[in-house]
Short mmCIF file of C-alpha atoms and ligand atoms in Angstrom, two decimals:
data_model
loop_
_atom_site.label_atom_id
_atom_site.label_comp_id
_atom_site.label_asym_id
_atom_site.label_seq_id
_atom_site.Cartn_x
_atom_site.Cartn_y
_atom_site.Cartn_z
CA MET T 1 -10.82 -46.19 16.67
CA SER T 2 -7.61 -48.04 18.05
CA ASP T 3 -8.36 -50.34 15.28
CA THR T 4 -9.91 -48.42 12.25
CA PRO T 5 -6.32 -49.40 9.55
CA LEU T 6 -4.54 -45.23 9.68
CA SER T 7 -5.65 -45.16 5.77
CA ASP T 8 -9.24 -45.42 6.77
CA ARG T 9 -8.42 -42.70 9.79
CA TYR T 10 -6.87 -40.16 7.64
CA GLY T 11 -7.82 -40.81 4.02
CA GLY T 12 -7.50 -43.57 1.76
CA ASP T 13 -6.31 -42.43 -2.15
CA ASP T 14 -8.96 -44.27 -3.54
CA ASP T 15 -11.76 -42.70 -0.95
CA GLU T 16 -14.00 -40.10 -2.77
CA ILE T 17 -12.79 -36.62 -0.32
CA TYR T 18 -15.90 -36.00 0.90
CA GLY T 19 -17.14 -39.59 1.72
CA SER T 20 -14.37 -40.09 3.48
CA THR T 21 -13.13 -40.69 6.98
CA ALA T 22 -10.94 -38.23 7.30
CA PHE T 23 -14.16 -35.66 6.94
CA GLY T 24 -15.75 -37.06 9.87
CA GLU T 25 -14.49 -34.90 12.21
CA PRO T 26 -12.68 -31.30 12.44
CA LEU T 27 -9.28 -30.97 11.37
CA PRO T 28 -7.30 -30.17 14.59
CA LYS T 29 -7.56 -25.93 15.26
CA SER T 30 -4.71 -25.36 17.84
CA GLY T 31 -2.52 -29.00 19.60
CA PHE T 32 0.59 -29.17 17.63
CA PRO T 33 -1.31 -32.73 15.53
CA GLU T 34 0.10 -35.38 16.30
CA ARG T 35 0.14 -37.53 12.95
CA GLU T 36 0.94 -37.37 9.26
CA ARG T 37 -2.52 -36.15 6.70
CA ASN T 38 -3.66 -37.38 3.30
CA PRO T 39 -2.54 -34.79 1.39
CA ARG T 40 -5.21 -35.04 -0.96
CA PHE T 41 -7.53 -34.21 2.29
CA VAL T 42 -6.35 -31.94 3.62
CA TYR T 43 -5.37 -29.66 0.46
CA SER T 44 -9.08 -29.42 0.26
CA ALA T 45 -10.20 -29.20 4.03
CA ILE T 46 -7.72 -25.89 3.70
CA SER T 47 -9.38 -24.40 -0.14
CA ASP T 48 -12.73 -24.96 1.34
CA GLU T 49 -11.96 -22.84 3.98
CA LEU T 50 -10.51 -20.01 2.63
CA MET T 51 -13.67 -20.09 0.52
CA LEU T 52 -14.93 -17.60 3.80
CA ASP T 53 -11.91 -15.37 3.12
CA GLY T 54 -15.09 -14.11 0.45
CA ASN T 55 -14.08 -13.16 -3.30
CA ALA T 56 -10.57 -10.95 -3.11
CA ARG T 57 -11.31 -9.48 -6.38
CA GLN T 58 -14.61 -7.80 -5.20
CA ASN T 59 -12.98 -6.26 -2.40
CA LEU T 60 -13.35 -2.29 -2.71
CA ALA T 61 -10.62 -1.76 0.59
CA THR T 62 -7.65 -2.49 -0.54
CA PHE T 63 -4.60 -0.96 -2.32
CA CYS T 64 -3.29 -4.15 -3.60
CA GLN T 65 -3.37 -6.07 -6.79
CA THR T 66 -5.97 -9.56 -7.02
CA TRP T 67 -5.51 -10.46 -9.98
CA GLU T 68 -2.23 -11.21 -12.65
CA GLU T 69 -1.87 -12.68 -15.90
CA PRO T 70 -1.07 -16.53 -16.31
CA GLU T 71 2.26 -15.56 -16.30
CA VAL T 72 3.41 -13.88 -13.36
CA HIS T 73 1.21 -16.54 -11.91
CA ARG T 74 3.30 -19.63 -13.87
CA LEU T 75 6.70 -17.26 -13.23
CA MET T 76 5.28 -17.46 -8.95
CA ASP T 77 5.50 -21.38 -8.91
CA ALA T 78 9.29 -21.44 -11.20
CA CYS T 79 10.82 -18.29 -8.45
CA ILE T 80 9.34 -20.42 -5.43
CA ASP T 81 12.71 -21.53 -4.13
CA LYS T 82 14.25 -17.65 -4.74
CA ASN T 83 15.63 -16.42 -2.18
CA MET T 84 15.84 -12.39 -2.75
CA VAL T 85 19.25 -11.97 -0.29
CA ASP T 86 20.99 -14.89 -2.04
CA LYS T 87 21.88 -12.31 -4.89
CA ASP T 88 25.20 -15.19 -5.16
CA GLU T 89 23.58 -18.04 -5.84
CA TYR T 90 20.58 -16.52 -7.35
CA PRO T 91 22.86 -14.09 -9.43
CA GLN T 92 20.14 -13.20 -11.69
CA THR T 93 17.51 -12.69 -9.27
CA ALA T 94 19.33 -10.30 -8.33
CA GLU T 95 20.03 -8.81 -11.65
CA ILE T 96 16.64 -8.88 -12.24
CA GLU T 97 16.31 -6.43 -9.18
CA ALA T 98 18.90 -3.87 -9.88
CA ARG T 99 17.53 -3.59 -13.34
CA CYS T 100 14.26 -2.64 -11.43
CA VAL T 101 16.24 -0.03 -9.47
CA ARG T 102 17.97 1.62 -12.20
CA MET T 103 14.14 1.67 -14.11
CA LEU T 104 12.33 3.08 -11.35
CA ALA T 105 15.35 5.59 -11.25
CA ASP T 106 14.40 6.73 -14.69
CA LEU T 107 11.06 6.88 -13.88
CA TRP T 108 11.26 8.92 -10.63
CA ASN T 109 13.61 11.43 -12.60
CA ALA T 110 16.55 10.77 -10.44
CA PRO T 111 20.14 12.66 -11.76
CA GLU T 112 21.88 10.48 -14.54
CA GLY T 113 23.67 7.41 -12.66
CA VAL T 114 23.87 8.12 -9.09
CA ALA T 115 21.36 6.82 -8.08
CA THR T 116 20.30 3.70 -5.98
CA GLY T 117 18.03 1.73 -4.05
CA THR T 118 16.47 -1.66 -3.48
CA SER T 119 13.74 -3.28 -2.95
CA THR T 120 11.63 -4.97 0.34
CA THR T 121 8.56 -6.33 0.52
CA GLY T 122 6.54 -3.52 0.71
CA SER T 123 6.19 -0.13 1.14
CA SER T 124 6.66 -0.24 5.82
CA GLU T 125 9.39 -1.45 4.54
CA ALA T 126 10.64 0.76 1.89
CA ALA T 127 9.05 4.10 4.81
CA MET T 128 11.10 2.79 7.87
CA LEU T 129 14.50 3.09 5.61
CA GLY T 130 13.91 6.32 4.37
CA GLY T 131 12.66 7.22 7.25
CA LEU T 132 15.85 5.47 8.97
CA ALA T 133 17.93 7.46 6.52
CA MET T 134 16.68 11.00 7.50
CA LYS T 135 17.13 10.29 11.52
CA ARG T 136 20.81 9.21 10.26
CA ARG T 137 21.98 12.31 8.24
CA TRP T 138 19.99 14.58 10.97
CA GLU T 139 21.82 12.43 13.43
CA SER T 140 24.97 13.33 11.05
CA ARG T 141 24.58 17.38 10.54
CA GLN T 142 23.53 17.60 14.74
CA LYS T 143 26.63 16.45 15.41
CA ALA T 144 29.47 18.39 12.95
CA ALA T 145 27.48 21.58 14.03
CA GLY T 146 28.25 20.46 18.25
CA ARG T 147 24.57 21.22 18.57
CA PRO T 148 22.18 17.74 20.12
CA ALA T 149 20.74 15.37 18.79
CA ASP T 150 18.16 13.48 20.55
CA LYS T 151 14.88 15.21 19.98
CA PRO T 152 14.67 14.51 16.03
CA ASN T 153 11.24 15.15 15.07
CA LEU T 154 9.43 13.73 11.10
CA ILE T 155 6.41 16.25 9.69
CA THR T 156 3.58 14.63 8.44
CA GLY T 157 -0.26 14.77 6.64
CA PRO T 158 -2.47 12.77 7.62
CA VAL T 159 -0.68 9.33 6.82
CA GLN T 160 -0.75 5.39 6.88
CA ILE T 161 -0.01 3.13 9.11
CA CYS T 162 3.69 2.20 8.69
CA TRP T 163 4.59 5.84 9.51
CA HIS T 164 3.44 5.57 13.61
CA LYS T 165 5.02 2.52 13.38
CA PHE T 166 8.37 4.28 12.50
CA THR T 167 8.48 6.84 14.91
CA ARG T 168 7.64 4.34 17.28
CA TYR T 169 9.42 1.96 17.21
CA TRP T 170 12.11 4.64 16.48
CA ASP T 171 11.40 7.18 19.42
CA ILE T 172 10.68 9.89 17.12
CA GLU T 173 8.33 12.67 17.00
CA HIS T 174 5.70 12.54 15.50
CA ARG T 175 4.10 15.88 13.75
CA GLU T 176 1.05 14.82 12.51
CA ILE T 177 -1.45 17.49 10.63
CA PRO T 178 -4.71 17.12 12.11
CA MET T 179 -6.67 17.19 9.78
CA GLU T 180 -10.19 19.89 9.10
CA GLU T 181 -12.99 20.98 8.01
CA GLY T 182 -12.52 21.61 3.93
CA ARG T 183 -8.83 20.45 4.60
CA LEU T 184 -7.73 17.03 4.76
CA LEU T 185 -4.02 17.49 2.99
CA MET T 186 -0.84 18.66 3.91
CA THR T 187 -0.68 22.24 2.65
CA PRO T 188 2.89 24.29 2.77
CA GLU T 189 1.87 26.73 5.81
CA GLU T 190 0.79 23.91 7.90
CA VAL T 191 4.77 21.97 7.13
CA LEU T 192 6.71 25.39 8.48
CA LYS T 193 3.96 26.29 11.09
CA LEU T 194 5.59 22.78 12.25
CA CYS T 195 9.55 22.65 11.03
CA ASP T 196 12.15 23.03 13.59
CA GLU T 197 16.30 22.54 13.62
CA ASN T 198 15.49 18.82 15.15
CA THR T 199 12.97 18.18 11.68
CA ILE T 200 14.26 15.15 10.13
CA GLY T 201 12.30 15.20 6.84
CA VAL T 202 8.34 16.07 5.87
CA VAL T 203 6.86 13.52 3.65
CA PRO T 204 3.94 14.52 1.06
CA THR T 205 2.05 11.05 0.84
CA LEU T 206 0.59 10.70 -3.23
CA GLY T 207 -1.81 9.80 -1.78
CA VAL T 208 -3.40 9.76 1.24
CA THR T 209 -5.12 6.86 2.25
CA PHE T 210 -8.54 8.15 4.14
CA THR T 211 -9.29 10.30 0.70
CA GLY T 212 -6.74 8.96 -2.35
CA GLU T 213 -5.51 12.84 -3.04
CA TYR T 214 -1.84 13.51 -3.84
CA GLU T 215 -0.34 15.84 -0.94
CA PRO T 216 0.94 19.32 -2.82
CA VAL T 217 4.64 17.77 -2.49
CA LYS T 218 6.33 20.89 -5.12
CA ALA T 219 3.99 23.47 -2.79
CA VAL T 220 5.79 22.23 -0.08
CA SER T 221 9.22 21.72 -1.18
CA ASP T 222 9.08 25.27 -2.31
CA ALA T 223 8.20 26.78 1.08
CA LEU T 224 10.72 24.51 2.16
CA ASP T 225 13.02 26.17 -0.39
CA GLY T 226 12.28 29.46 0.83
CA TYR T 227 12.41 28.86 4.76
CA GLU T 228 16.04 27.25 4.32
CA LYS T 229 16.61 30.22 2.65
CA GLU T 230 15.37 32.48 5.79
CA THR T 231 16.99 30.80 8.99
CA GLY T 232 19.97 28.50 6.76
CA LEU T 233 18.22 24.85 7.96
CA ASP T 234 17.52 22.49 4.81
CA ILE T 235 14.92 20.12 5.57
CA PRO T 236 14.83 16.96 2.99
CA ILE T 237 11.40 15.85 1.59
CA HIS T 238 10.90 12.06 1.42
CA VAL T 239 7.37 10.85 -0.16
CA ASP T 240 5.12 8.22 -0.02
CA GLY T 241 4.10 6.92 -3.29
CA ALA T 242 2.65 3.70 -2.09
CA SER T 243 0.24 4.58 -4.12
CA GLY T 244 1.08 7.87 -7.25
CA GLY T 245 4.37 6.34 -7.54
CA PHE T 246 3.38 3.81 -9.77
CA LEU T 247 0.47 6.24 -11.08
CA ALA T 248 1.44 10.04 -11.04
CA PRO T 249 5.13 9.13 -14.17
CA PHE T 250 2.03 7.40 -16.16
CA CYS T 251 -1.03 9.57 -16.21
CA ALA T 252 0.08 12.39 -14.33
CA PRO T 253 3.11 13.15 -15.98
CA ALA T 254 3.46 16.93 -15.82
CA LEU T 255 3.38 16.60 -11.89
CA GLU T 256 6.39 17.30 -10.06
CA TRP T 257 6.24 14.94 -7.41
CA ASP T 258 9.50 12.70 -7.37
CA PHE T 259 13.33 13.28 -8.43
CA ARG T 260 12.62 16.15 -10.66
CA LEU T 261 12.66 18.34 -6.93
CA PRO T 262 15.99 18.55 -5.64
CA ARG T 263 14.91 18.30 -1.96
CA VAL T 264 12.80 14.87 -2.54
CA LYS T 265 16.13 12.80 -1.77
CA SER T 266 14.17 10.13 -1.56
CA ILE T 267 10.98 7.83 -2.23
CA ASN T 268 9.24 4.51 -1.54
CA ALA T 269 6.16 3.58 -3.63
CA SER T 270 4.40 -0.59 -3.22
CA GLY T 271 5.22 -2.55 -6.31
CA HIS T 272 1.94 -4.38 -4.80
CA LYS T 273 -0.05 -1.64 -5.36
CA PHE T 274 -0.10 0.06 -8.86
CA GLY T 275 3.15 -1.57 -9.40
CA LEU T 276 0.95 -4.05 -10.32
CA ALA T 277 3.57 -7.80 -9.05
CA PRO T 278 1.42 -9.59 -7.07
CA LEU T 279 1.79 -9.10 -3.00
CA GLY T 280 5.13 -8.93 -1.66
CA VAL T 281 7.17 -6.29 -2.84
CA GLY T 282 8.02 -2.22 -1.72
CA TRP T 283 10.77 -0.04 -3.41
CA VAL T 284 12.54 1.85 -1.27
CA MET T 285 14.83 5.02 -3.63
CA TRP T 286 17.17 7.64 -2.62
CA ARG T 287 18.22 10.34 -4.82
CA GLU T 288 21.58 9.11 -4.70
CA GLU T 289 23.87 7.47 -3.48
CA ALA T 290 25.22 9.67 -0.10
CA ASP T 291 21.55 10.00 1.12
CA LEU T 292 21.33 6.40 1.96
CA PRO T 293 24.53 6.66 5.21
CA ASP T 294 26.89 4.31 5.28
CA SER T 295 25.66 2.98 8.94
CA MET T 296 22.49 1.36 6.88
CA VAL T 297 24.45 -0.74 4.59
CA PHE T 298 25.16 -4.07 5.93
CA TRP T 299 27.78 -6.22 4.16
CA VAL T 300 27.37 -9.82 3.80
CA ASN T 301 30.25 -12.08 3.24
CA TYR T 302 29.31 -15.70 4.43
CA LEU T 303 27.39 -16.20 1.67
CA GLY T 304 29.89 -16.64 -1.01
CA GLY T 305 30.09 -12.97 -2.14
CA ASN T 306 30.54 -9.73 -0.63
CA MET T 307 26.92 -8.16 -1.06
CA ARG T 308 25.15 -5.09 0.31
CA ASP T 309 22.08 -5.83 1.96
CA ILE T 310 20.07 -2.99 2.45
CA ALA T 311 16.77 -5.03 4.64
CA LEU T 312 14.63 -5.17 8.06
CA ASN T 313 14.71 -9.02 6.13
CA PHE T 314 17.24 -11.29 5.54
CA SER T 315 15.07 -13.44 3.42
CA ARG T 316 12.52 -12.89 1.46
CA PRO T 317 10.93 -14.12 -1.66
CA GLY T 318 12.42 -13.25 -5.16
CA GLY T 319 9.53 -14.29 -7.02
CA GLN T 320 7.21 -10.50 -6.85
CA ILE T 321 10.18 -9.55 -7.95
CA VAL T 322 10.58 -10.42 -11.23
CA CYS T 323 7.27 -10.87 -11.83
CA GLN T 324 8.11 -6.96 -10.99
CA TYR T 325 10.07 -7.15 -14.39
CA TYR T 326 8.01 -9.19 -15.89
CA ASN T 327 5.66 -5.81 -15.98
CA PHE T 328 7.46 -3.79 -16.77
CA LEU T 329 8.74 -5.19 -19.15
CA ARG T 330 5.62 -6.27 -20.30
CA LEU T 331 3.20 -2.99 -20.00
CA GLY T 332 6.48 -0.46 -19.94
CA HIS T 333 5.33 3.60 -19.98
CA GLU T 334 2.50 2.47 -22.61
CA GLY T 335 1.12 -0.42 -21.62
CA TYR T 336 0.40 1.76 -17.34
CA ARG T 337 -1.53 4.28 -18.93
CA LYS T 338 -3.15 2.18 -19.97
CA VAL T 339 -4.30 -0.51 -17.54
CA HIS T 340 -4.56 2.68 -15.34
CA GLU T 341 -6.81 4.83 -17.55
CA ALA T 342 -8.80 2.29 -16.94
CA CYS T 343 -9.07 2.37 -13.60
CA TYR T 344 -10.21 6.34 -13.72
CA ARG T 345 -12.52 5.91 -16.33
CA SER T 346 -13.99 2.86 -13.59
CA ALA T 347 -13.96 5.87 -11.11
CA GLN T 348 -15.24 9.03 -12.77
CA TYR T 349 -18.11 6.14 -13.59
CA LEU T 350 -19.06 5.40 -10.46
CA ALA T 351 -18.47 9.40 -9.24
CA GLU T 352 -20.68 10.58 -11.38
CA GLU T 353 -23.25 7.20 -10.11
CA ILE T 354 -22.66 7.24 -6.73
CA ALA T 355 -23.04 11.38 -6.28
CA GLN T 356 -26.38 11.14 -8.48
CA MET T 357 -28.48 8.91 -5.59
CA GLY T 358 -29.51 11.12 -3.79
CA PRO T 359 -27.66 11.04 0.15
CA PHE T 360 -24.18 11.71 -0.71
CA GLU T 361 -21.14 14.55 -1.22
CA ILE T 362 -17.94 13.08 -3.38
CA VAL T 363 -15.32 13.92 -1.76
CA TYR T 364 -12.98 12.70 -4.25
CA ASP T 365 -13.66 11.74 -7.37
CA GLY T 366 -10.64 9.89 -9.11
CA ASP T 367 -9.61 12.64 -11.01
CA MET T 368 -6.11 11.63 -11.92
CA ASN T 369 -3.58 14.55 -11.68
CA ARG T 370 -5.12 14.94 -8.50
CA GLY T 371 -5.00 11.79 -6.50
CA ILE T 372 -5.45 7.72 -7.37
CA PRO T 373 -8.16 5.84 -8.83
CA ALA T 374 -10.64 5.87 -6.27
CA VAL T 375 -13.95 7.05 -5.40
CA SER T 376 -14.31 8.08 -1.49
CA TRP T 377 -17.76 9.97 -0.52
CA LYS T 378 -19.85 11.36 2.86
CA LEU T 379 -23.17 11.45 3.48
CA LYS T 380 -24.58 15.73 2.71
CA ASP T 381 -23.94 17.87 5.87
CA GLY T 382 -27.29 17.65 7.75
CA ALA T 383 -28.78 15.35 5.93
CA ASP T 384 -30.45 12.51 7.74
CA PRO T 385 -31.69 9.86 5.21
CA GLY T 386 -32.42 6.98 7.78
CA PHE T 387 -28.82 4.74 8.00
CA THR T 388 -25.22 5.26 7.85
CA LEU T 389 -22.57 4.56 6.20
CA PHE T 390 -21.42 2.09 8.04
CA ASP T 391 -25.30 0.44 7.19
CA LEU T 392 -25.05 0.48 3.84
CA ALA T 393 -20.93 -0.89 3.50
CA ASP T 394 -22.44 -4.17 5.78
CA ARG T 395 -25.67 -4.18 3.08
CA LEU T 396 -23.39 -4.43 0.41
CA ARG T 397 -20.69 -7.17 1.91
CA ALA T 398 -24.34 -9.42 1.53
CA ARG T 399 -23.60 -9.36 -2.44
CA GLY T 400 -19.55 -9.97 -1.31
CA TRP T 401 -17.90 -6.64 -1.49
CA GLN T 402 -16.20 -5.12 0.40
CA VAL T 403 -16.38 -1.83 0.52
CA PRO T 404 -15.46 0.07 3.51
CA ALA T 405 -16.96 3.03 5.95
CA TYR T 406 -14.86 4.49 8.05
CA THR T 407 -13.42 7.02 10.47
CA LEU T 408 -11.35 10.55 9.69
CA PRO T 409 -8.51 10.79 12.03
CA ALA T 410 -7.91 14.10 13.96
CA ASN T 411 -8.98 16.80 14.20
CA CYS T 412 -12.50 15.41 11.96
CA SER T 413 -12.91 12.05 13.89
CA ASP T 414 -16.32 13.32 13.81
CA GLN T 415 -16.30 12.68 10.01
CA ALA T 416 -17.18 9.27 8.71
CA ILE T 417 -16.40 8.73 5.35
CA GLN T 418 -16.90 5.89 2.17
CA ARG T 419 -14.45 4.67 -0.75
CA ILE T 420 -13.81 2.41 -3.50
CA LEU T 421 -10.62 2.02 -4.87
CA VAL T 422 -10.42 0.52 -8.41
CA ARG T 423 -7.52 -1.49 -9.33
CA ASN T 424 -6.63 -3.03 -12.27
CA GLY T 425 -9.54 -6.17 -12.76
CA VAL T 426 -12.78 -3.22 -11.34
CA SER T 427 -14.00 -3.29 -15.20
CA ARG T 428 -16.55 -1.17 -16.60
CA ASP T 429 -19.12 -3.65 -15.91
CA LEU T 430 -18.15 -5.11 -12.80
CA SER T 431 -18.80 -1.43 -11.88
CA THR T 432 -22.45 -0.81 -13.18
CA LEU T 433 -23.11 -4.24 -11.45
CA LEU T 434 -21.83 -3.19 -8.39
CA MET T 435 -23.72 0.35 -8.21
CA ASP T 436 -27.09 -2.14 -9.76
CA ASP T 437 -25.93 -3.63 -5.80
CA MET T 438 -25.89 -0.07 -4.38
CA LYS T 439 -29.01 0.79 -5.07
CA ALA T 440 -31.21 -2.47 -3.93
CA ALA T 441 -29.48 -1.59 -1.13
CA LEU T 442 -30.53 1.95 -0.62
CA ASP T 443 -33.66 1.00 -1.66
CA HIS T 444 -33.75 -2.22 0.86
CA LEU T 445 -32.41 0.31 4.12
CA ASP T 446 -35.31 3.72 3.12
CA ALA T 447 -37.30 0.49 3.60
CA HIS T 448 -35.99 -0.67 5.95
CA PRO T 449 -33.83 2.04 7.91
CA ARG T 450 -31.52 0.97 10.79
CA LYS T 451 -29.94 3.64 12.32
CA VAL T 452 -26.77 2.90 14.74
CA ALA T 453 -24.95 4.77 16.65
CA LEU T 454 -21.37 5.23 15.34
CA THR T 455 -19.53 3.22 17.95
CA SER T 456 -15.36 3.43 18.41
CA GLU T 457 -15.46 -0.19 17.77
CA ASP T 458 -16.83 0.69 13.80
CA ALA T 459 -14.28 3.71 13.64
CA SER T 460 -12.02 1.41 13.88
CA GLY T 461 -12.98 -1.03 11.53
CA PHE T 462 -10.43 1.07 8.95
CA HIS T 463 -9.28 -0.82 5.92
CA HIS T 464 -5.98 0.25 4.57
C1 LIG M 501 -0.39 0.99 1.40
C2 LIG M 501 0.04 1.74 1.79
C3 LIG M 501 1.51 2.42 2.85
C4 LIG M 501 1.84 0.89 3.39
O1 LIG M 501 2.22 0.15 2.43
P1 LIG M 501 2.06 -1.82 2.36
O2 LIG M 501 3.08 -1.83 0.20
O3 LIG M 501 1.25 -2.19 2.84
O4 LIG M 501 3.31 -1.76 3.65
C5 LIG M 501 2.48 3.06 3.21
N1 LIG M 501 1.70 4.01 2.49
C6 LIG M 501 1.14 4.34 1.66
C7 LIG M 501 0.71 5.65 1.64
C8 LIG M 501 -0.43 3.25 1.57
O5 LIG M 501 -1.34 3.65 0.98
#
């Protein structure tokens, strides 16, 4: 081996890729590699390995973008060196971010000229920042009134994991309204049962992860108005609009969920979900400067200027934000409405087809006034078709489709549900192909019944 010239062992420039001795043995998987390798071979090996991830366009579990226009690919490439935190060194990228913030203030109906906000890496970081601002504001209020500020609590419905992270990382009691048979969402009545002087805020979700439905932000806001009249306690709302923040303004404009409601002090949304930007961008907006405590703002001057920094990260890529701006300009209200309405049409078609298959009951059918372009369903109560939703998910996987089945959170954890997320690119045509495969899967399961008991391991296979 040691006599073999390096070029042979690690791939010569003229070698056919798979004929080369460089592919004669597996690449290192754990020990830190000793030597250099030819980029062509390494690139091929890694590209090949990525095939095993499956086809993202058939991943109907994710809420995130899996298709982008060619112009977005070009902008991402042009922005590979943009660091979002270096606002002084990349002032135009910083300006583009600031424009997006102003456009979002407009989109979410903030009072003229007073809203503030920032891009983040996603809704999770945005939720941390929005949540932290609520905690700080509550602490100041308690201290000013000479009351203890050591037992904060946060009220949510059945939420995405980022709120569990927020409450756990920052030692906040999480009062999560449990689901009940027939009620899979937050209601004003349930919120009021949990409020007290230590409640830092209430977080309704616009597009609940488990079913896709919008929680009733206005009804909760009205209920909290009543609560304030009775008790003097002013409890703010932060809306988790991870999905809905980029859907409702275009497809359900009459729905009041945003800064039109004075009690809504902050909103987060994922640019990389229905904002249609590539992975890695979210947004958090505060109704006005006063809603963002000064203690959360850092002024950074060692890169040459004096720049405001509100973030958990320091360095982070700017391309996603530039592409978010591209989408705002390229699509506008009109384009976003067209893209999302096409998704809702696919969702409704899927819901009708699935309802007709027999064993299923639709939980949410992709109604644009009620939630996001998604369909969720369960097995009909009492039905025993000889398979579980987990079996069906497995069969569909054989054709490359990822249609997750999972169990609901407390108190409905014995209820399995299955969901299709319809994103830009899940066309009507692709939907018909999926339905053909689903019918074939049902025929297969009919012919080969396979009843597997639901284990807690199955239940944890839930995709966000
Ligand atoms: C996806 C999602 C999140 C987390 O967002 P990321 O952008 O993935 O960090 C939070 N809340 C809801 C409701 C979501 O759907």
